[in-house]
mmCIF file of C-alpha atoms in Angstrom:
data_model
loop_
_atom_site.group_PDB
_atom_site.id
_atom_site.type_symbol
_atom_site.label_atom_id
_atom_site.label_comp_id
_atom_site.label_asym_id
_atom_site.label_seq_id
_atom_site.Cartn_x
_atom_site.Cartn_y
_atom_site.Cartn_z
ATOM 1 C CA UNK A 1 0.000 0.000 0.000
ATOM 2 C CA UNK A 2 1.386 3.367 -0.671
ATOM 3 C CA UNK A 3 0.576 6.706 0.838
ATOM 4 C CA UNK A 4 1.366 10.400 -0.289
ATOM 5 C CA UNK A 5 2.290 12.881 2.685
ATOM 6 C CA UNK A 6 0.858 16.765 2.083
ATOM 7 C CA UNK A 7 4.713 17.580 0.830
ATOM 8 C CA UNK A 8 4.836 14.559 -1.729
ATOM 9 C CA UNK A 9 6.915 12.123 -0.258
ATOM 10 C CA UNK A 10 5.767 8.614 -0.472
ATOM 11 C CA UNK A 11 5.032 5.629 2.300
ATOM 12 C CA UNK A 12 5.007 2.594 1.347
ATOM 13 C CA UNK A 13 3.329 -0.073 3.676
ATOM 14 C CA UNK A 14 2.958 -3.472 3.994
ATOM 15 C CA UNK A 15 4.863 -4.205 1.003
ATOM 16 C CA UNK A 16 5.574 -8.301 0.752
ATOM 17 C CA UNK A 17 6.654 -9.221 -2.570
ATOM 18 C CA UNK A 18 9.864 -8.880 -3.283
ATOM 19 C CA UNK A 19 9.876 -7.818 -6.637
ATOM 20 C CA UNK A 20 7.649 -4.592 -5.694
ATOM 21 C CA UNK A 21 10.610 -4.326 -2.701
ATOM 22 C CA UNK A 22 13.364 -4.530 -5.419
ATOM 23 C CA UNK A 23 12.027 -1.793 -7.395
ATOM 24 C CA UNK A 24 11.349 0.648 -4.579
ATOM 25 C CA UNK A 25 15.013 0.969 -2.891
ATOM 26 C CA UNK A 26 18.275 1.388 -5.052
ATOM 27 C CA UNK A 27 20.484 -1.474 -6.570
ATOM 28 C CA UNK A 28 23.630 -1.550 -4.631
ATOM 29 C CA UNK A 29 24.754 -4.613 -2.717
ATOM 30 C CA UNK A 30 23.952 -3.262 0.580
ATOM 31 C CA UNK A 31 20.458 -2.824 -0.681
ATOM 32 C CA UNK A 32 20.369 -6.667 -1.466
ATOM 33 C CA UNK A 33 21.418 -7.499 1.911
ATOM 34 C CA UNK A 34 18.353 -5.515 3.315
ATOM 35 C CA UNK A 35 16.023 -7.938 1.252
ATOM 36 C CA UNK A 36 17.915 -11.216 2.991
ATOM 37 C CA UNK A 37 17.868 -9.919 6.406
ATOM 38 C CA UNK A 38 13.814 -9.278 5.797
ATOM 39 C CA UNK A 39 13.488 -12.930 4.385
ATOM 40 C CA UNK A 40 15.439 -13.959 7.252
ATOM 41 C CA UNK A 41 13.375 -11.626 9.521
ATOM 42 C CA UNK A 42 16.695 -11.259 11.239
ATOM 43 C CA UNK A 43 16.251 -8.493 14.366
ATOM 44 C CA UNK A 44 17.982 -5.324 15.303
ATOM 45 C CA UNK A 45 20.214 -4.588 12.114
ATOM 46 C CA UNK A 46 21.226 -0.991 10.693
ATOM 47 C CA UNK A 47 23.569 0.416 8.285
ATOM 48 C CA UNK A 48 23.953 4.113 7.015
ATOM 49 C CA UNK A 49 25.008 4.291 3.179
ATOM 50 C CA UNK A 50 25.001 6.324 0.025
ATOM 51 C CA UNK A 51 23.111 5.269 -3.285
ATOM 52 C CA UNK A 52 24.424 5.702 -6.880
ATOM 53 C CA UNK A 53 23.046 9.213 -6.801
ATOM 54 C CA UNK A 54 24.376 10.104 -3.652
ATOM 55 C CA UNK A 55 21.845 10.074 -1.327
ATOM 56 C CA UNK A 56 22.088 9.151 1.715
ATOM 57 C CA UNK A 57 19.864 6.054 3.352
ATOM 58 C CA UNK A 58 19.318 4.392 6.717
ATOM 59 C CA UNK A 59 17.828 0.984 6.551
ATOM 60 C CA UNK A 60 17.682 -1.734 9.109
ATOM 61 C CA UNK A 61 15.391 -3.661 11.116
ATOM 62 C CA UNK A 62 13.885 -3.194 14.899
ATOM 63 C CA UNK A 63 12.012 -5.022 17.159
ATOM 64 C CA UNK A 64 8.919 -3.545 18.110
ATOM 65 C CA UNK A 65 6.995 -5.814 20.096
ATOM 66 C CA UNK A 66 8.122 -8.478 22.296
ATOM 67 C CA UNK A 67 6.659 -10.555 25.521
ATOM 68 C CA UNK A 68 8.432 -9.690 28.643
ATOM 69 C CA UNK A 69 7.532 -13.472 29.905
ATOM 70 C CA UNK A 70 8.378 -15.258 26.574
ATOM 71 C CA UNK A 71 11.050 -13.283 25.020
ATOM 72 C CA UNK A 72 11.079 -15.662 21.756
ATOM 73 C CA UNK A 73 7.274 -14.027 20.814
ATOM 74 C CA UNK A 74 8.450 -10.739 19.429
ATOM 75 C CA UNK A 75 7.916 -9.117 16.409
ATOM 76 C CA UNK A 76 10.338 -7.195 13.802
ATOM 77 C CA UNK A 77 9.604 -4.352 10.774
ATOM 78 C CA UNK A 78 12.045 -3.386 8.171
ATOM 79 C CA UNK A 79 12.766 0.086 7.300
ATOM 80 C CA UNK A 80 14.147 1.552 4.566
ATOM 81 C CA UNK A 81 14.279 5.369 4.258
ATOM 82 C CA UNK A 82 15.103 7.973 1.238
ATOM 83 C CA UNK A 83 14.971 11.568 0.608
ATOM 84 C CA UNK A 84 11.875 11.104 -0.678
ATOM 85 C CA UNK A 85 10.384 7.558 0.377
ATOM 86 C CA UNK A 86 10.082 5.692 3.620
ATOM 87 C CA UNK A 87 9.681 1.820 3.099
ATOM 88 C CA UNK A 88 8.194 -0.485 5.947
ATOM 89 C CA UNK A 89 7.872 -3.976 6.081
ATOM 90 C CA UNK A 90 6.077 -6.147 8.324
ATOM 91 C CA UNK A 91 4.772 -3.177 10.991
ATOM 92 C CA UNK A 92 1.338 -3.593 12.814
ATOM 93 C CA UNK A 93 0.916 -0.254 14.165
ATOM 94 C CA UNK A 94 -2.615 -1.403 16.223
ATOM 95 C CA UNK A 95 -0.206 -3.489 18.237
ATOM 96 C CA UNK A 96 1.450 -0.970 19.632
ATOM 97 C CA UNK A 97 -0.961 2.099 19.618
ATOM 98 C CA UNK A 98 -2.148 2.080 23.125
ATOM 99 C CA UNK A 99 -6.271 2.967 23.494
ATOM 100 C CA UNK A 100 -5.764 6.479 24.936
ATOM 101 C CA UNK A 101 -3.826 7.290 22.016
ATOM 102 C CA UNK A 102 -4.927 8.056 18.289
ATOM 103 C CA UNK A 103 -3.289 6.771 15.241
ATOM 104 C CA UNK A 104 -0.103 7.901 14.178
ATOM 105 C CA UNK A 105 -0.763 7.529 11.073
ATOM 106 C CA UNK A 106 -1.719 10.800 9.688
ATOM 107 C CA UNK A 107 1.219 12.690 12.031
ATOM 108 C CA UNK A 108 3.971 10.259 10.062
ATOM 109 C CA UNK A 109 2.228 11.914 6.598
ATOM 110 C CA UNK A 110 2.283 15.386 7.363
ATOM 111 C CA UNK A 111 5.991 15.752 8.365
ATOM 112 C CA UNK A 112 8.120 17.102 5.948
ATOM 113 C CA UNK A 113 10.144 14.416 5.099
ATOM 114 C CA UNK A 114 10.345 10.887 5.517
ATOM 115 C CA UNK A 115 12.844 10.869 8.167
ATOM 116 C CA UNK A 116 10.558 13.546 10.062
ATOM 117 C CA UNK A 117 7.875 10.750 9.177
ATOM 118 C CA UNK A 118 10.180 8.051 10.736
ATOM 119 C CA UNK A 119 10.962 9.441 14.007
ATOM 120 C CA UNK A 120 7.610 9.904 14.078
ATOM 121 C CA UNK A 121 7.139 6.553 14.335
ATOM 122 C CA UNK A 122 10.055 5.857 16.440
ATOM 123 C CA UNK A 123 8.194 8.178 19.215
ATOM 124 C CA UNK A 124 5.323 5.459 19.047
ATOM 125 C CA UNK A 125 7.815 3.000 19.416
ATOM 126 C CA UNK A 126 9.067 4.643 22.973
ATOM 127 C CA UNK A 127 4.959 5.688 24.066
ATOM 128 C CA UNK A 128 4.399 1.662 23.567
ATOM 129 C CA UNK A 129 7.603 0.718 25.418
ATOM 130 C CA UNK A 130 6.874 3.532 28.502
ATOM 131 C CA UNK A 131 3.353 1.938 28.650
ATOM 132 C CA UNK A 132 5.459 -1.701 29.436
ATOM 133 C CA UNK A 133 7.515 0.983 31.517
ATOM 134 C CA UNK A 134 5.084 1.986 33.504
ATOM 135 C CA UNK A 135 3.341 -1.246 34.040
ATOM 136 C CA UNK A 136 6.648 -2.458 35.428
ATOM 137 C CA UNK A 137 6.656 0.495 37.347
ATOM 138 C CA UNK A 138 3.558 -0.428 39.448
ATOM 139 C CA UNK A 139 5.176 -3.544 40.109
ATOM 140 C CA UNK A 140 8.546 -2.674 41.605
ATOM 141 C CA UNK A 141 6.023 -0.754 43.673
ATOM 142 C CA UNK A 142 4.221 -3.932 44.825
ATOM 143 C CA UNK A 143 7.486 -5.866 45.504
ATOM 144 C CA UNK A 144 8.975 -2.642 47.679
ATOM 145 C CA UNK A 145 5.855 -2.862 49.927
ATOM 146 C CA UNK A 146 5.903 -6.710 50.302
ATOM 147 C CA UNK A 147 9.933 -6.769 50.676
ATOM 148 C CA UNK A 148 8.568 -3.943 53.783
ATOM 149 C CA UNK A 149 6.033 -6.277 54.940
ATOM 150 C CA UNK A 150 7.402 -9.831 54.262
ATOM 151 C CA UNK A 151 10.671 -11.196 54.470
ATOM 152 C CA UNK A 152 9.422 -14.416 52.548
ATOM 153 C CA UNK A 153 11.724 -16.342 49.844
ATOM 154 C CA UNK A 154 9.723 -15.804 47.364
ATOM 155 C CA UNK A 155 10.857 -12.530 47.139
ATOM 156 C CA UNK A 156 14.078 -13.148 45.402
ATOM 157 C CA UNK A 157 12.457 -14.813 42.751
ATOM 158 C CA UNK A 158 9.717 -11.519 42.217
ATOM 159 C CA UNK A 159 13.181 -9.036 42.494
ATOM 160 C CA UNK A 160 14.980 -11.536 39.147
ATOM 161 C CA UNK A 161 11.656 -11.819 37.385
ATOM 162 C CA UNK A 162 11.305 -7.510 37.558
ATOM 163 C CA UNK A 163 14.943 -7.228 36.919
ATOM 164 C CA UNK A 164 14.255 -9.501 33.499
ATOM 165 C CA UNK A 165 11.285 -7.545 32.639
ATOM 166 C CA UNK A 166 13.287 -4.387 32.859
ATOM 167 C CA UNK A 167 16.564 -5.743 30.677
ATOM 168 C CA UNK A 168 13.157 -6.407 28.035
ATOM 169 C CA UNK A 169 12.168 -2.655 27.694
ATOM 170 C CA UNK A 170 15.658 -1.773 27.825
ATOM 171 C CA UNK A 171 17.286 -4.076 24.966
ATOM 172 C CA UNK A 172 13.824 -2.782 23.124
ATOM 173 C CA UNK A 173 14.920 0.754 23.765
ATOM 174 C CA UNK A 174 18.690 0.241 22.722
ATOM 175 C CA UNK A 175 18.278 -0.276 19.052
ATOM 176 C CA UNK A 176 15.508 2.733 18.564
ATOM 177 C CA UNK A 177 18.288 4.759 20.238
ATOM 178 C CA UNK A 178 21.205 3.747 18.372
ATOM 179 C CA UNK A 179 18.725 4.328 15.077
ATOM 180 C CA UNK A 180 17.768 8.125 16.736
ATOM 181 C CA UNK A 181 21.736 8.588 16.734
ATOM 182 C CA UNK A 182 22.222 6.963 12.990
ATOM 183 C CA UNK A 183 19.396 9.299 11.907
ATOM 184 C CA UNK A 184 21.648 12.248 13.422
ATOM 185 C CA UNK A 185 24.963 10.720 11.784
ATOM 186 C CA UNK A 186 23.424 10.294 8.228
ATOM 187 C CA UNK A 187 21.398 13.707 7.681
ATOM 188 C CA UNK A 188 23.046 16.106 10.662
ATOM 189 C CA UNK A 189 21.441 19.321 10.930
ATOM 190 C CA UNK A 190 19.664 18.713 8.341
ATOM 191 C CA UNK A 191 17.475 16.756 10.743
ATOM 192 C CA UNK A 192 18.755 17.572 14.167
ATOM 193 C CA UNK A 193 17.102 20.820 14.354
ATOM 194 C CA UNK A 194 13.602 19.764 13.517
ATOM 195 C CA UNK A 195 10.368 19.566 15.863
ATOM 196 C CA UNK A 196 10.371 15.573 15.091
ATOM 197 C CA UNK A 197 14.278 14.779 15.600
ATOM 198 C CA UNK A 198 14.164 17.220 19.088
ATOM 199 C CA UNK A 199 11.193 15.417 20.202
ATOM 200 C CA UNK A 200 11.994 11.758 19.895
ATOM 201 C CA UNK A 201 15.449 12.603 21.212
ATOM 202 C CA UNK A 202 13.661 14.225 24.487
ATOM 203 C CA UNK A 203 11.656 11.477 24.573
ATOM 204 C CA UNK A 204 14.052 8.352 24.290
ATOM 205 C CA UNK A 205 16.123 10.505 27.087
ATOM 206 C CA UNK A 206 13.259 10.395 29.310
ATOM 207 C CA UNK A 207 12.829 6.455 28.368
ATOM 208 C CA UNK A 208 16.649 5.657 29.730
ATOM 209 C CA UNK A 209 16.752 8.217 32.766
ATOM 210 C CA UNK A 210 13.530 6.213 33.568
ATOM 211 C CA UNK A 211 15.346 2.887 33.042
ATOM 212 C CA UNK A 212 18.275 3.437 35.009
ATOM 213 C CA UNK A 213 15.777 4.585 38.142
ATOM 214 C CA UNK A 214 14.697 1.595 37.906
ATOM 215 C CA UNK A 215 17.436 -0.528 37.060
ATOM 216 C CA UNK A 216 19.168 1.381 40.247
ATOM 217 C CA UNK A 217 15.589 0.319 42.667
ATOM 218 C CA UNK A 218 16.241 -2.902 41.417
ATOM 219 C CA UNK A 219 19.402 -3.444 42.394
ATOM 220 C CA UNK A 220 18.840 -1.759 45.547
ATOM 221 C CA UNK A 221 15.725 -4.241 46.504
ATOM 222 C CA UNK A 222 18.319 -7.618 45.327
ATOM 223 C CA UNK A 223 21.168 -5.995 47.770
ATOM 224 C CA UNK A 224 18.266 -5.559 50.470
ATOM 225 C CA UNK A 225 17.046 -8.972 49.934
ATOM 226 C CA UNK A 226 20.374 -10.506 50.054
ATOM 227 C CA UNK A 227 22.100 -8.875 52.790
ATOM 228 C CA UNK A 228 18.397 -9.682 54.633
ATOM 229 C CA UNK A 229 19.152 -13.421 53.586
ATOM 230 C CA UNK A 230 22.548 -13.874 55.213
ATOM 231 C CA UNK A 231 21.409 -11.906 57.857
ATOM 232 C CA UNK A 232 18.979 -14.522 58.640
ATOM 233 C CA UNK A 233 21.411 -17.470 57.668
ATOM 234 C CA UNK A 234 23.691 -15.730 60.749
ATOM 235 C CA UNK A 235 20.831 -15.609 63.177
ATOM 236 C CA UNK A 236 20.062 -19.165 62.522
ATOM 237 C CA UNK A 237 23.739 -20.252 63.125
ATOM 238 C CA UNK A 238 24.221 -18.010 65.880
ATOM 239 C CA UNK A 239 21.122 -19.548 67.512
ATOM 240 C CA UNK A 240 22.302 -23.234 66.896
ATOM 241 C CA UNK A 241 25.444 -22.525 68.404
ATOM 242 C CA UNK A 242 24.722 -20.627 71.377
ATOM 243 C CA UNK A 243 21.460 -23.254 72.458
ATOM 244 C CA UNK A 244 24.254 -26.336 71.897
ATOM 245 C CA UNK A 245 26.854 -24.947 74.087
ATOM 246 C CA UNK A 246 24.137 -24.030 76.422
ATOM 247 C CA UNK A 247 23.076 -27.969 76.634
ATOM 248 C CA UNK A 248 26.107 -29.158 76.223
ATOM 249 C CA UNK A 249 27.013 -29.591 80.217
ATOM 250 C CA UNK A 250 24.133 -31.338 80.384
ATOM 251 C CA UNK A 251 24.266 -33.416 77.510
ATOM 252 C CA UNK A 252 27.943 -34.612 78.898
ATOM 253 C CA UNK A 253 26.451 -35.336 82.351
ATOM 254 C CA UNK A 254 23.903 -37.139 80.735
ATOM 255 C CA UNK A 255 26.284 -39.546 78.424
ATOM 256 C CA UNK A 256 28.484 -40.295 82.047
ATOM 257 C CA UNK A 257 25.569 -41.223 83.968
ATOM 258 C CA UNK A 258 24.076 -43.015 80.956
ATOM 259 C CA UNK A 259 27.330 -45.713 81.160
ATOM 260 C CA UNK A 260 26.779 -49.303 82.279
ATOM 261 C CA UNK A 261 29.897 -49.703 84.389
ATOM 262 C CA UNK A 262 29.907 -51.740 87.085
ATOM 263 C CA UNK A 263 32.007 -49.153 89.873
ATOM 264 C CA UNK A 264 29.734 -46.095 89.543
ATOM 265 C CA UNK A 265 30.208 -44.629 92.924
ATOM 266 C CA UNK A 266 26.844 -42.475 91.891
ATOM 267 C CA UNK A 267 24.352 -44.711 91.509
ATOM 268 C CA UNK A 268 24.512 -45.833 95.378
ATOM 269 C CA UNK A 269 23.707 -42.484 95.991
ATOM 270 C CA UNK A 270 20.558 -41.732 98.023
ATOM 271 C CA UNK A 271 19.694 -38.740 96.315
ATOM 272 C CA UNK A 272 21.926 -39.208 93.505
ATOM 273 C CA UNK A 273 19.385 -38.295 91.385
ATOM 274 C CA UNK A 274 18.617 -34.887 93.096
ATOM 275 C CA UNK A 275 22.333 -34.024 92.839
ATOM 276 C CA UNK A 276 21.986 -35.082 89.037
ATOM 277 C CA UNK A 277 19.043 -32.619 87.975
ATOM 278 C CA UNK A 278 20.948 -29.966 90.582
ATOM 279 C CA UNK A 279 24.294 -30.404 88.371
ATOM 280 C CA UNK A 280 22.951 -30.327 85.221
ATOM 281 C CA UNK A 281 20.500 -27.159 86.178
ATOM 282 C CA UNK A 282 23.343 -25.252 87.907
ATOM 283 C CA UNK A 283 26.164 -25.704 84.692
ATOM 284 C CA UNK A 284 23.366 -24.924 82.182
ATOM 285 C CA UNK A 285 22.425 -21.403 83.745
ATOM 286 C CA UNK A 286 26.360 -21.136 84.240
ATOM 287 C CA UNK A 287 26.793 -21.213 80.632
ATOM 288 C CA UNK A 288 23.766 -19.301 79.839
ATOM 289 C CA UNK A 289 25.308 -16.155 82.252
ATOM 290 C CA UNK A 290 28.253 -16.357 81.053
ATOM 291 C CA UNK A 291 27.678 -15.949 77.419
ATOM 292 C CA UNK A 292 25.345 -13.395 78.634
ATOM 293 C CA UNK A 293 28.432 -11.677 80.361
ATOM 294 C CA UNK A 294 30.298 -11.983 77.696
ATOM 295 C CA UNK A 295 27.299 -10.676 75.282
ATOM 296 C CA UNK A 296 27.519 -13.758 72.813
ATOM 297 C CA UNK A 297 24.077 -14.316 72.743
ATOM 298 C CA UNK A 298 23.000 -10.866 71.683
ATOM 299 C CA UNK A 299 18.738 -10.885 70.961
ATOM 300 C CA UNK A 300 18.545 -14.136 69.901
ATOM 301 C CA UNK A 301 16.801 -14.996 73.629
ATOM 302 C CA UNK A 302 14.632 -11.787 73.883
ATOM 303 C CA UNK A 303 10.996 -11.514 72.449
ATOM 304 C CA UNK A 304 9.528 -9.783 70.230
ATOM 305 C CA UNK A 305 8.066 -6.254 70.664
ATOM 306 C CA UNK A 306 7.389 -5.592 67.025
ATOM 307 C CA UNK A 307 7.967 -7.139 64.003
ATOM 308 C CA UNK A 308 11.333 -5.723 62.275
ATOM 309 C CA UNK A 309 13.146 -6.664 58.792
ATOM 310 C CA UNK A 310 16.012 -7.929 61.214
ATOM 311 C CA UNK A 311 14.684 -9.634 63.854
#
């Protein structure tokens, strides 16, 4: 399908057949290498060249939607822009136009030119990836309130599953930026000072600044969660250790009167018995003060006023 813009430049969508592809961009080698990498729907290629009239053109491929859970459902369009023509292959825009907004469509026609056109669509590009921005955005939320509420395990796994999500938006963001910055190499100020250019580069800027926030929260809840985890792995060990050496008298007294000897002076004893539970009683609290004294045993006897990430 092809489209005129109001200043005469041409758009030419959902072309498929090769043959109507081969007659649209220039014969050069590099040109032919655009029509294998669309039969081979191969993902996140550019290259910046001049045709045999000296022209400049940016072609290449992005991906433009993918699943943050399944990362192998994603889909790819092929560009192909010229001072007067803009050729895409294989782009849905209603996949990516959110309800709230209209269609681009018309905007893309009544730039200029067609790189105007294409950054155009590069800023739907970025509004689709902030809305996956912002849904992730609501969930770091979630995950900071239950790592303030709930010290469970599950919580590691929620921090590597957000921290996946948010390498998605950003390795979807990395090619439309490093396109933005080919777009700037190939046609300088002849596009750098435009509304479009200005305005996608504002907005991609805003994308990253909002993905390193992010990326820096994330990080921030893994070191919190981790330094929480051996924090509880030392309480645990601390607690083994102190409550054995605190049995431990009694546990030896135990294993000496527990022998079947025939000479045991002890078990003649009257109130051998009494003297047994006295022994063991009086070494355990022994122990007991003088770890206290020594202040080995720290909280891990104490109980609970109110519940704390450290207790």
């Amino acid at each position: 399908m092809e489209e005129t813009s109001v200043y005469s430049w041409k758009w030419h969508r959902h072309v498929c057949h090769e043959e109507t592809i081969h007659d649209l961009i220039a014969d050069t080698k590099g040109c032919k290498n655009w029509l294998r990498n669309i039969k081979e729907d191969r993902v996140n290629y550019l290259r910046i060249e001049r045709d045999s009239d000296g022209d400049q053109i940016v072609r290449g491929s992005l991906t433009y939607k993918q699943d943050p859970e399944n990362q192998s459902d994603f889909k790819v369009f092929h560009f192909y822009i010229r001072p007067k023509s803009l050729i895409t292959v294989g782009l849905d825009l209603s996949s990516i136009q959110g309800d709230h907004r209209d269609s681009c469509d018309h905007m893309i026609l009544e730039e200029k030119t067609p790189v105007e056109g294409f950054l155009i669509l590069l800023g739907e590009l970025i509004n689709h990836f902030l809305d996956g921005i912002d849904a992730l955005e609501i969930k770091l939320k979630e995950l900071q309130r239950d790592v303030q509420r709930n010290n469970h395990t599950n919580l590691l796994n929620s921090i590597y599953d957000r921290r996946i999500e948010l390498i998605n938006w950003s390795d979807l963001t990395l090619p439309v930026h490093e396109t933005q910055m080919a777009i700037k190499e190939a046609f300088l100020d002849d596009i750098t000072e435009t509304r479009a250019y200005k305005r996608i580069e504002t907005r991609i800027d805003r994308t990253t600044s909002l993905l390193s926030h992010y990326r820096q929260d994330i990080d921030t809840l893994l070191n919190l969660e981790e330094v929480l985890s051996s924090h509880r792995g030392n309480e645990i060990m601390k607690t083994l250790t102190v409550f054995t050496v605190i049995f431990t008298p009694g546990m030896v007294l135990g294993a000496v009167w527990g022998m079947n000897f025939k000479n045991m002076p002890e078990l003649d004893w009257k109130f051998g018995y009494l003297y047994a539970m006295i022994s063991i009683v009086v070494s355990t609290l022994g122990i007991y003060i003088w770890l206290r004294m020594k202040g080995w045993t720290g909280d891990l006897l104490k109980g609970k006023k109110s519940r704390k990430h450290f207790d």
